[in-house]
């Protein structure tokens, strides 16, 4: 499942992020590239240990922690602290797959990457190219979202960012270990939950069938989680 969640941040909030990001010290993205990525990665990143990265990253995590659609779609167990990148002047990232297991910085804790996330901080009109292309079972999907919007996709997918030939593309990216490892189970739980939410709006939270469906949802989650 490839899922777009719109307006995680509104335009005023995006502006504040951009004020910080535009005056930040960017580093060569190759510094954090593994052997597979070093030849195909051409972008800039913020130092993951910098105070700015941590402050902005925490803002993102705080927002996502209160976002019903994200909570339902990701069923997050652990989230990698968000990082920030910047593509310009032909910057790109060739086709690759994200590492399956990562160490969470400043800890010995491992995270299995189930979902990859990109949160856009540039408007699509601000740059040419810079399309996130994700290979799915239904063919390649092209993603170029409004500032403040985010895409979630399975980390097992091959993906690339096409060259940015004009302007700059700034975004945050991170990974999620989900409580439900299997993509099709997680996807069914998400669809199920969305329908229950709709029915709750129509029938009320006390409707016996809504209650029964909610109980089935939770019991499925209980059998599939962790
Ligand atoms: Ni990637």
PDB file of C-alpha atoms and ligand atoms in Angstrom:
ATOM      1  CA  UNK A   1       0.000   0.000   0.000  1.00  0.00           C
ATOM      2  CA  UNK A   2       1.192   3.442  -0.927  1.00  0.00           C
ATOM      3  CA  UNK A   3      -0.634   6.035   1.134  1.00  0.00           C
ATOM      4  CA  UNK A   4      -0.611   9.819   0.908  1.00  0.00           C
ATOM      5  CA  UNK A   5      -1.524  11.696   4.078  1.00  0.00           C
ATOM      6  CA  UNK A   6      -2.306  15.307   3.286  1.00  0.00           C
ATOM      7  CA  UNK A   7      -1.564  18.385   5.362  1.00  0.00           C
ATOM      8  CA  UNK A   8       0.419  16.917   8.233  1.00  0.00           C
ATOM      9  CA  UNK A   9       1.548  20.539   8.507  1.00  0.00           C
ATOM     10  CA  UNK A  10      -0.314  23.588   7.178  1.00  0.00           C
ATOM     11  CA  UNK A  11       1.357  26.287   5.088  1.00  0.00           C
ATOM     12  CA  UNK A  12       2.248  28.467   8.079  1.00  0.00           C
ATOM     13  CA  UNK A  13       3.900  25.552   9.832  1.00  0.00           C
ATOM     14  CA  UNK A  14       5.736  24.590   6.636  1.00  0.00           C
ATOM     15  CA  UNK A  15       7.015  28.180   6.412  1.00  0.00           C
ATOM     16  CA  UNK A  16       8.512  27.946   9.917  1.00  0.00           C
ATOM     17  CA  UNK A  17      10.202  24.615   9.055  1.00  0.00           C
ATOM     18  CA  UNK A  18      11.596  26.164   5.888  1.00  0.00           C
ATOM     19  CA  UNK A  19      12.973  29.221   7.690  1.00  0.00           C
ATOM     20  CA  UNK A  20      15.036  26.887   9.856  1.00  0.00           C
ATOM     21  CA  UNK A  21      15.970  24.522   7.035  1.00  0.00           C
ATOM     22  CA  UNK A  22      16.945  27.271   4.591  1.00  0.00           C
ATOM     23  CA  UNK A  23      19.517  28.705   6.985  1.00  0.00           C
ATOM     24  CA  UNK A  24      20.866  25.297   8.084  1.00  0.00           C
ATOM     25  CA  UNK A  25      24.283  23.796   7.343  1.00  0.00           C
ATOM     26  CA  UNK A  26      23.760  21.027   4.800  1.00  0.00           C
ATOM     27  CA  UNK A  27      26.213  18.155   4.344  1.00  0.00           C
ATOM     28  CA  UNK A  28      26.974  15.854   1.434  1.00  0.00           C
ATOM     29  CA  UNK A  29      24.466  12.976   1.524  1.00  0.00           C
ATOM     30  CA  UNK A  30      27.260  10.553   0.609  1.00  0.00           C
ATOM     31  CA  UNK A  31      28.497  10.823   4.217  1.00  0.00           C
ATOM     32  CA  UNK A  32      25.665   8.539   5.319  1.00  0.00           C
ATOM     33  CA  UNK A  33      25.477   6.409   2.173  1.00  0.00           C
ATOM     34  CA  UNK A  34      26.317   2.716   2.401  1.00  0.00           C
ATOM     35  CA  UNK A  35      28.448   0.998  -0.222  1.00  0.00           C
ATOM     36  CA  UNK A  36      25.400   0.271  -2.380  1.00  0.00           C
ATOM     37  CA  UNK A  37      24.186   3.895  -2.341  1.00  0.00           C
ATOM     38  CA  UNK A  38      27.416   5.869  -2.571  1.00  0.00           C
ATOM     39  CA  UNK A  39      27.504   5.930  -6.377  1.00  0.00           C
ATOM     40  CA  UNK A  40      23.844   6.725  -6.937  1.00  0.00           C
ATOM     41  CA  UNK A  41      23.116   9.219  -4.150  1.00  0.00           C
ATOM     42  CA  UNK A  42      23.572  12.888  -4.991  1.00  0.00           C
ATOM     43  CA  UNK A  43      21.911  15.132  -2.441  1.00  0.00           C
ATOM     44  CA  UNK A  44      22.505  17.014   0.766  1.00  0.00           C
ATOM     45  CA  UNK A  45      21.398  16.130   4.272  1.00  0.00           C
ATOM     46  CA  UNK A  46      21.342  17.739   7.681  1.00  0.00           C
ATOM     47  CA  UNK A  47      23.631  16.252  10.284  1.00  0.00           C
ATOM     48  CA  UNK A  48      21.399  13.755  12.104  1.00  0.00           C
ATOM     49  CA  UNK A  49      23.016  14.649  15.437  1.00  0.00           C
ATOM     50  CA  UNK A  50      22.467  18.393  15.161  1.00  0.00           C
ATOM     51  CA  UNK A  51      20.138  20.136  17.547  1.00  0.00           C
ATOM     52  CA  UNK A  52      18.103  21.476  14.639  1.00  0.00           C
ATOM     53  CA  UNK A  53      17.502  18.013  13.167  1.00  0.00           C
ATOM     54  CA  UNK A  54      16.418  16.707  16.544  1.00  0.00           C
ATOM     55  CA  UNK A  55      14.133  19.657  17.298  1.00  0.00           C
ATOM     56  CA  UNK A  56      12.411  19.572  13.906  1.00  0.00           C
ATOM     57  CA  UNK A  57      12.289  15.781  13.957  1.00  0.00           C
ATOM     58  CA  UNK A  58      10.553  15.845  17.338  1.00  0.00           C
ATOM     59  CA  UNK A  59       7.966  18.280  15.972  1.00  0.00           C
ATOM     60  CA  UNK A  60       7.178  15.769  13.242  1.00  0.00           C
ATOM     61  CA  UNK A  61       6.969  12.838  15.673  1.00  0.00           C
ATOM     62  CA  UNK A  62       4.726  14.812  18.001  1.00  0.00           C
ATOM     63  CA  UNK A  63       2.343  15.648  15.167  1.00  0.00           C
ATOM     64  CA  UNK A  64       2.258  12.081  13.844  1.00  0.00           C
ATOM     65  CA  UNK A  65       1.594  10.732  17.338  1.00  0.00           C
ATOM     66  CA  UNK A  66      -1.697  12.636  17.350  1.00  0.00           C
ATOM     67  CA  UNK A  67      -2.649  11.957  13.744  1.00  0.00           C
ATOM     68  CA  UNK A  68      -5.441   9.320  13.538  1.00  0.00           C
ATOM     69  CA  UNK A  69      -4.780   8.420   9.887  1.00  0.00           C
ATOM     70  CA  UNK A  70      -1.052   7.932  10.480  1.00  0.00           C
ATOM     71  CA  UNK A  71      -1.663   5.931  13.661  1.00  0.00           C
ATOM     72  CA  UNK A  72      -4.109   3.661  11.840  1.00  0.00           C
ATOM     73  CA  UNK A  73      -1.963   3.210   8.714  1.00  0.00           C
ATOM     74  CA  UNK A  74       1.432   2.680  10.337  1.00  0.00           C
ATOM     75  CA  UNK A  75       0.552   0.930  13.611  1.00  0.00           C
ATOM     76  CA  UNK A  76       4.014   2.088  14.598  1.00  0.00           C
ATOM     77  CA  UNK A  77       6.127   0.178  17.053  1.00  0.00           C
ATOM     78  CA  UNK A  78       9.291   2.283  16.554  1.00  0.00           C
ATOM     79  CA  UNK A  79      10.007   5.322  14.385  1.00  0.00           C
ATOM     80  CA  UNK A  80      13.492   6.289  13.226  1.00  0.00           C
ATOM     81  CA  UNK A  81      14.224   9.932  14.178  1.00  0.00           C
ATOM     82  CA  UNK A  82      13.371  11.986  11.052  1.00  0.00           C
ATOM     83  CA  UNK A  83      16.207  13.227   8.843  1.00  0.00           C
ATOM     84  CA  UNK A  84      16.138  16.004   6.264  1.00  0.00           C
ATOM     85  CA  UNK A  85      17.430  16.147   2.721  1.00  0.00           C
ATOM     86  CA  UNK A  86      17.777  18.684  -0.025  1.00  0.00           C
ATOM     87  CA  UNK A  87      18.062  18.034  -3.767  1.00  0.00           C
ATOM     88  CA  UNK A  88      19.114  20.759  -6.201  1.00  0.00           C
ATOM     89  CA  UNK A  89      21.444  21.328  -9.183  1.00  0.00           C
ATOM     90  CA  UNK A  90      20.789  17.922 -10.718  1.00  0.00           C
ATOM     91  CA  UNK A  91      20.671  16.162  -7.325  1.00  0.00           C
ATOM     92  CA  UNK A  92      19.064  12.719  -7.481  1.00  0.00           C
ATOM     93  CA  UNK A  93      19.001   9.303  -5.863  1.00  0.00           C
ATOM     94  CA  UNK A  94      19.106   6.359  -8.256  1.00  0.00           C
ATOM     95  CA  UNK A  95      16.970   3.236  -7.904  1.00  0.00           C
ATOM     96  CA  UNK A  96      17.607   1.500  -4.594  1.00  0.00           C
ATOM     97  CA  UNK A  97      15.961  -0.312  -1.724  1.00  0.00           C
ATOM     98  CA  UNK A  98      16.323   1.001   1.834  1.00  0.00           C
ATOM     99  CA  UNK A  99      18.336  -1.056   4.315  1.00  0.00           C
ATOM    100  CA  UNK A 100      16.190  -3.687   6.010  1.00  0.00           C
ATOM    101  CA  UNK A 101      17.538  -3.121   9.512  1.00  0.00           C
ATOM    102  CA  UNK A 102      18.928   0.104  10.954  1.00  0.00           C
ATOM    103  CA  UNK A 103      20.398   1.076  14.295  1.00  0.00           C
ATOM    104  CA  UNK A 104      18.512   3.912  15.951  1.00  0.00           C
ATOM    105  CA  UNK A 105      21.106   6.695  16.507  1.00  0.00           C
ATOM    106  CA  UNK A 106      22.496   7.111  20.034  1.00  0.00           C
ATOM    107  CA  UNK A 107      21.205   3.684  21.037  1.00  0.00           C
ATOM    108  CA  UNK A 108      21.929   0.036  20.404  1.00  0.00           C
ATOM    109  CA  UNK A 109      18.344  -0.492  19.408  1.00  0.00           C
ATOM    110  CA  UNK A 110      17.581  -1.994  16.019  1.00  0.00           C
ATOM    111  CA  UNK A 111      14.654  -1.013  13.807  1.00  0.00           C
ATOM    112  CA  UNK A 112      13.289  -3.204  11.012  1.00  0.00           C
ATOM    113  CA  UNK A 113      12.189  -0.912   8.205  1.00  0.00           C
ATOM    114  CA  UNK A 114       8.606  -1.865   7.329  1.00  0.00           C
ATOM    115  CA  UNK A 115       7.485   1.528   6.028  1.00  0.00           C
ATOM    116  CA  UNK A 116       9.393   4.422   4.496  1.00  0.00           C
ATOM    117  CA  UNK A 117       8.058   7.967   4.773  1.00  0.00           C
ATOM    118  CA  UNK A 118       8.788  11.189   2.901  1.00  0.00           C
ATOM    119  CA  UNK A 119       7.291  14.459   4.149  1.00  0.00           C
ATOM    120  CA  UNK A 120       7.556  17.277   1.616  1.00  0.00           C
ATOM    121  CA  UNK A 121       8.652  20.797   2.599  1.00  0.00           C
ATOM    122  CA  UNK A 122       8.807  22.244  -0.936  1.00  0.00           C
ATOM    123  CA  UNK A 123       5.820  23.041  -3.119  1.00  0.00           C
ATOM    124  CA  UNK A 124       5.799  21.001  -6.353  1.00  0.00           C
ATOM    125  CA  UNK A 125       5.988  24.203  -8.426  1.00  0.00           C
ATOM    126  CA  UNK A 126       9.192  25.235  -6.659  1.00  0.00           C
ATOM    127  CA  UNK A 127      11.305  22.676  -8.520  1.00  0.00           C
ATOM    128  CA  UNK A 128      11.503  20.677 -11.730  1.00  0.00           C
ATOM    129  CA  UNK A 129      12.056  16.901 -11.508  1.00  0.00           C
ATOM    130  CA  UNK A 130      12.579  15.479  -8.026  1.00  0.00           C
ATOM    131  CA  UNK A 131       9.826  12.904  -8.504  1.00  0.00           C
ATOM    132  CA  UNK A 132       9.819  10.050  -5.998  1.00  0.00           C
ATOM    133  CA  UNK A 133       9.167   7.010  -8.169  1.00  0.00           C
ATOM    134  CA  UNK A 134       8.129   3.883  -6.291  1.00  0.00           C
ATOM    135  CA  UNK A 135       7.805   0.470  -7.907  1.00  0.00           C
ATOM    136  CA  UNK A 136       4.642  -1.251  -6.755  1.00  0.00           C
ATOM    137  CA  UNK A 137       2.831  -4.434  -7.750  1.00  0.00           C
ATOM    138  CA  UNK A 138       0.684  -2.219 -10.026  1.00  0.00           C
ATOM    139  CA  UNK A 139       3.664  -0.613 -11.752  1.00  0.00           C
ATOM    140  CA  UNK A 140       5.719   2.497 -11.002  1.00  0.00           C
ATOM    141  CA  UNK A 141       3.917   5.239  -9.066  1.00  0.00           C
ATOM    142  CA  UNK A 142       5.131   8.815  -9.273  1.00  0.00           C
ATOM    143  CA  UNK A 143       4.896  10.924  -6.139  1.00  0.00           C
ATOM    144  CA  UNK A 144       5.364  14.683  -5.977  1.00  0.00           C
ATOM    145  CA  UNK A 145       3.261  16.172  -3.197  1.00  0.00           C
ATOM    146  CA  UNK A 146       2.286  19.546  -1.831  1.00  0.00           C
ATOM    147  CA  UNK A 147       4.387  20.948   0.987  1.00  0.00           C
ATOM    148  CA  UNK A 148       3.113  19.535   4.279  1.00  0.00           C
ATOM    149  CA  UNK A 149       1.935  16.248   2.703  1.00  0.00           C
ATOM    150  CA  UNK A 150       3.528  12.859   3.365  1.00  0.00           C
ATOM    151  CA  UNK A 151       3.742   9.520   1.572  1.00  0.00           C
ATOM    152  CA  UNK A 152       4.074   6.151   3.315  1.00  0.00           C
ATOM    153  CA  UNK A 153       5.218   3.143   1.289  1.00  0.00           C
ATOM    154  CA  UNK A 154       6.583  -0.332   1.966  1.00  0.00           C
ATOM    155  CA  UNK A 155      10.340  -0.174   2.586  1.00  0.00           C
ATOM    156  CA  UNK A 156      10.690  -3.310   0.481  1.00  0.00           C
ATOM    157  CA  UNK A 157       9.889  -1.275  -2.666  1.00  0.00           C
ATOM    158  CA  UNK A 158      12.535  -0.210  -5.152  1.00  0.00           C
ATOM    159  CA  UNK A 159      12.420   3.586  -5.456  1.00  0.00           C
ATOM    160  CA  UNK A 160      14.333   6.585  -6.760  1.00  0.00           C
ATOM    161  CA  UNK A 161      14.298  10.381  -6.794  1.00  0.00           C
ATOM    162  CA  UNK A 162      14.689  11.779 -10.320  1.00  0.00           C
ATOM    163  CA  UNK A 163      17.141  14.673 -10.895  1.00  0.00           C
ATOM    164  CA  UNK A 164      16.074  18.101  -9.684  1.00  0.00           C
ATOM    165  CA  UNK A 165      16.918  20.286 -12.651  1.00  0.00           C
ATOM    166  CA  UNK A 166      15.575  23.592 -11.295  1.00  0.00           C
ATOM    167  CA  UNK A 167      14.885  24.930  -7.805  1.00  0.00           C
ATOM    168  CA  UNK A 168      15.272  22.824  -4.690  1.00  0.00           C
ATOM    169  CA  UNK A 169      13.371  19.969  -3.115  1.00  0.00           C
ATOM    170  CA  UNK A 170      13.485  19.843   0.677  1.00  0.00           C
ATOM    171  CA  UNK A 171      11.914  17.002   2.601  1.00  0.00           C
ATOM    172  CA  UNK A 172      12.048  14.915   5.755  1.00  0.00           C
ATOM    173  CA  UNK A 173      12.405  11.154   5.563  1.00  0.00           C
ATOM    174  CA  UNK A 174      12.280   8.347   8.090  1.00  0.00           C
ATOM    175  CA  UNK A 175      11.344   4.714   8.624  1.00  0.00           C
ATOM    176  CA  UNK A 176       8.837   2.861  10.735  1.00  0.00           C
ATOM    177  CA  UNK A 177       8.868  -0.558  12.334  1.00  0.00           C
ATOM    178  CA  UNK A 178       5.238  -1.528  12.484  1.00  0.00           C
ATOM    179  CA  UNK A 179       3.530  -3.655  15.137  1.00  0.00           C
ATOM    180  CA  UNK A 180       2.084  -5.544  12.156  1.00  0.00           C
ATOM    181  CA  UNK A 181       4.960  -6.684   9.987  1.00  0.00           C
ATOM    182  CA  UNK A 182       2.919  -8.134   7.116  1.00  0.00           C
ATOM    183  CA  UNK A 183       1.894  -5.475   4.581  1.00  0.00           C
ATOM    184  CA  UNK A 184      -1.356  -7.110   3.529  1.00  0.00           C
ATOM    185  CA  UNK A 185      -2.494  -7.605   7.134  1.00  0.00           C
ATOM    186  CA  UNK A 186      -1.597  -3.995   7.993  1.00  0.00           C
ATOM    187  CA  UNK A 187      -3.367  -2.773   4.888  1.00  0.00           C
ATOM    188  CA  UNK A 188      -6.559  -4.732   5.717  1.00  0.00           C
ATOM    189  CA  UNK A 189      -6.526  -3.368   9.265  1.00  0.00           C
ATOM    190  CA  UNK A 190      -6.242   0.165   7.882  1.00  0.00           C
ATOM    191  CA  UNK A 191      -9.173  -0.293   5.479  1.00  0.00           C
ATOM    192  CA  UNK A 192     -11.196  -1.957   8.210  1.00  0.00           C
ATOM    193  CA  UNK A 193     -10.511   0.895  10.643  1.00  0.00           C
ATOM    194  CA  UNK A 194     -11.388   3.539   8.040  1.00  0.00           C
ATOM    195  CA  UNK A 195     -14.749   1.852   7.430  1.00  0.00           C
ATOM    196  CA  UNK A 196     -15.456   1.580  11.155  1.00  0.00           C
ATOM    197  CA  UNK A 197     -14.747   5.317  11.492  1.00  0.00           C
ATOM    198  CA  UNK A 198     -17.226   6.057   8.670  1.00  0.00           C
ATOM    199  CA  UNK A 199     -19.889   3.812  10.188  1.00  0.00           C
ATOM    200  CA  UNK A 200     -19.348   5.392  13.608  1.00  0.00           C
ATOM    201  CA  UNK A 201     -20.059   8.807  12.099  1.00  0.00           C
ATOM    202  CA  UNK A 202     -23.296   7.495  10.546  1.00  0.00           C
ATOM    203  CA  UNK A 203     -24.557   5.216  13.312  1.00  0.00           C
ATOM    204  CA  UNK A 204     -22.940   6.508  16.490  1.00  0.00           C
ATOM    205  CA  UNK A 205     -20.337   4.946  18.714  1.00  0.00           C
ATOM    206  CA  UNK A 206     -22.938   2.983  20.714  1.00  0.00           C
ATOM    207  CA  UNK A 207     -24.475   1.187  17.738  1.00  0.00           C
ATOM    208  CA  UNK A 208     -24.230  -2.588  18.469  1.00  0.00           C
ATOM    209  CA  UNK A 209     -22.801  -3.431  15.047  1.00  0.00           C
ATOM    210  CA  UNK A 210     -20.219  -0.663  15.291  1.00  0.00           C
ATOM    211  CA  UNK A 211     -19.246  -2.072  18.681  1.00  0.00           C
ATOM    212  CA  UNK A 212     -19.004  -5.597  17.278  1.00  0.00           C
ATOM    213  CA  UNK A 213     -16.859  -4.468  14.322  1.00  0.00           C
ATOM    214  CA  UNK A 214     -14.581  -2.464  16.641  1.00  0.00           C
ATOM    215  CA  UNK A 215     -14.130  -5.507  18.794  1.00  0.00           C
ATOM    216  CA  UNK A 216     -13.235  -7.622  15.738  1.00  0.00           C
ATOM    217  CA  UNK A 217     -10.720  -4.962  14.663  1.00  0.00           C
ATOM    218  CA  UNK A 218      -9.013  -5.030  18.050  1.00  0.00           C
ATOM    219  CA  UNK A 219      -8.991  -8.797  18.211  1.00  0.00           C
ATOM    220  CA  UNK A 220      -7.420  -9.022  14.746  1.00  0.00           C
ATOM    221  CA  UNK A 221      -4.813  -6.472  15.783  1.00  0.00           C
ATOM    222  CA  UNK A 222      -4.189  -8.473  18.945  1.00  0.00           C
ATOM    223  CA  UNK A 223      -3.539 -11.636  16.929  1.00  0.00           C
ATOM    224  CA  UNK A 224      -1.336  -9.965  14.327  1.00  0.00           C
ATOM    225  CA  UNK A 225       0.639  -7.452  16.397  1.00  0.00           C
ATOM    226  CA  UNK A 226       4.333  -8.032  17.224  1.00  0.00           C
TER     227      UNK A 226
HETATM  228 NI1  LIG B   1      15.407   5.306  -0.143  1.00  0.00          NI
END
